[in-house]
XYZ file of C-alpha atoms in Angstrom:
161
model
C 6.261 22.078 -1.375
C 4.997 19.617 -3.923
C 2.461 16.893 -4.600
C 3.132 13.506 -3.079
C 1.483 10.189 -2.330
C 1.092 8.606 1.097
C 0.882 4.816 0.698
C -0.194 4.287 4.325
C -3.238 6.547 3.905
C -3.644 5.802 0.190
C -4.009 9.466 -0.670
C -2.343 12.231 -2.624
C -1.438 15.442 -0.828
C 0.289 18.771 -1.325
C 2.991 19.829 1.080
C 6.109 18.403 2.616
C 7.389 15.052 3.774
C 9.186 14.730 7.099
C 12.109 12.378 7.601
C 13.386 11.583 11.069
C 15.897 9.503 12.935
C 15.227 8.452 16.508
C 17.248 6.677 19.160
C 16.129 3.412 20.748
C 14.652 5.486 23.590
C 12.439 7.445 21.175
C 14.459 10.676 21.179
C 14.426 12.451 17.815
C 18.066 12.859 16.796
C 17.636 13.965 13.191
C 14.886 15.642 11.199
C 14.582 16.878 7.645
C 11.804 18.222 5.447
C 11.574 17.686 1.705
C 8.947 18.416 -0.877
C 6.269 15.726 -0.871
C 7.385 14.704 -4.344
C 11.008 14.252 -3.213
C 12.740 10.925 -2.801
C 13.233 9.485 0.663
C 16.532 8.035 -0.484
C 17.969 11.489 -1.123
C 16.900 12.815 2.291
C 18.665 10.004 4.143
C 22.063 11.676 3.673
C 21.027 14.805 5.560
C 19.504 13.037 8.561
C 22.261 10.438 8.972
C 25.193 12.839 8.947
C 27.536 11.955 11.797
C 25.861 8.749 12.965
C 26.868 5.118 12.554
C 25.528 1.694 13.435
C 22.151 0.160 12.707
C 19.636 2.247 10.752
C 16.090 0.908 10.389
C 14.001 2.374 7.613
C 10.687 1.688 5.945
C 10.185 0.257 2.476
C 10.802 3.664 0.907
C 14.493 3.192 1.699
C 14.616 -0.269 0.115
C 17.556 -0.124 -2.290
C 20.652 -2.297 -2.481
C 22.662 0.621 -3.922
C 21.655 2.865 -1.012
C 22.446 0.093 1.442
C 25.947 -0.305 -0.023
C 26.565 3.463 -0.021
C 25.481 3.726 3.626
C 27.803 0.854 4.572
C 30.689 3.084 3.481
C 29.459 5.570 6.127
C 29.373 2.725 8.721
C 25.560 2.533 8.649
C 23.834 -0.819 8.371
C 20.476 -0.039 6.720
C 17.773 -2.619 7.378
C 14.335 -2.352 5.797
C 11.342 -4.664 5.607
C 11.185 -6.726 2.450
C 8.304 -6.476 0.014
C 5.897 -9.393 -0.093
C 7.362 -10.650 -3.374
C 10.953 -10.626 -2.054
C 12.798 -13.513 -0.427
C 13.665 -12.938 3.246
C 17.215 -14.123 3.931
C 17.498 -12.835 7.508
C 16.684 -15.142 10.405
C 13.221 -14.856 11.991
C 14.543 -13.571 15.318
C 16.343 -10.626 13.672
C 13.259 -9.746 11.636
C 11.116 -9.868 14.791
C 13.459 -7.417 16.544
C 13.404 -5.099 13.509
C 9.594 -5.142 13.447
C 9.446 -4.348 17.171
C 11.878 -1.456 16.749
C 9.948 -0.212 13.731
C 6.846 -0.001 15.965
C 8.757 2.438 18.183
C 9.433 4.618 15.143
C 5.760 4.489 14.166
C 4.808 5.453 17.737
C 6.946 8.596 17.563
C 5.570 9.468 14.125
C 2.035 8.930 15.434
C 2.686 11.182 18.430
C 4.022 13.942 16.193
C 1.002 13.623 13.897
C -1.769 13.179 16.478
C -0.624 14.834 19.719
C 1.467 17.616 18.217
C -0.530 18.022 14.965
C 2.630 18.181 12.886
C 0.719 17.357 9.706
C -1.352 20.550 9.934
C 1.102 23.413 10.088
C -0.700 26.562 9.008
C 2.200 28.932 8.531
C 2.284 31.661 5.920
C 6.044 32.051 5.627
C 9.182 29.968 5.958
C 10.277 31.448 9.294
C 6.993 30.660 11.045
C 6.858 27.254 9.365
C 10.319 26.166 10.529
C 9.985 27.643 14.009
C 6.615 25.921 14.525
C 8.082 22.556 13.527
C 11.097 23.160 15.786
C 8.779 23.934 18.721
C 6.823 20.738 18.135
C 10.005 18.644 18.018
C 11.227 20.355 21.184
C 7.876 19.736 22.901
C 8.117 16.050 22.004
C 11.627 15.885 23.454
C 10.561 17.642 26.687
C 7.548 15.340 27.081
C 9.799 12.351 26.512
C 12.236 13.617 29.139
C 9.432 14.205 31.672
C 8.129 10.696 31.031
C 11.638 9.308 31.385
C 11.903 10.974 34.807
C 8.639 9.304 35.850
C 9.615 5.918 34.287
C 6.863 6.023 31.622
C 8.703 6.306 28.293
C 6.561 7.398 25.321
C 3.327 7.422 27.344
C 2.300 11.043 26.968
C -1.322 10.477 28.040
C -0.201 9.417 31.526
C 1.947 12.530 31.726
C -1.101 14.748 31.202
C -3.473 12.797 33.458
C -1.084 12.386 36.424
């Protein structure tokens, strides 16, 4: 564990940072934990092992060197540009990336709010990792149940029906 900064919440915290890869259906296909002070760019190698194609990341993955290194692994990393950067991609492509990024944020929100992944009160490594694994499994099962009822990523309807 370590001290880190969450730009979205504008706060410092002590703990871990989760990194995940999801499919276009919202299924979590890769997950890694690093110390909160760790670099997102270093964690990308663990969670992208064995995959290829388009990889959409947040601004923490914004690096031309990382993008070039991932291209050698057949991964096309696309990230949002900072406000002071020139956008060279066409508007339609950026719109699709933003829409897909919302799916990623939905899954992260579900893990944080529904499954309380941010508040893991474990006293040892075994309980910590098994609790996180159970939460990821529960998300996958809920996603599968929703898929069977044609309501992808709508967990509230799953509970109320």
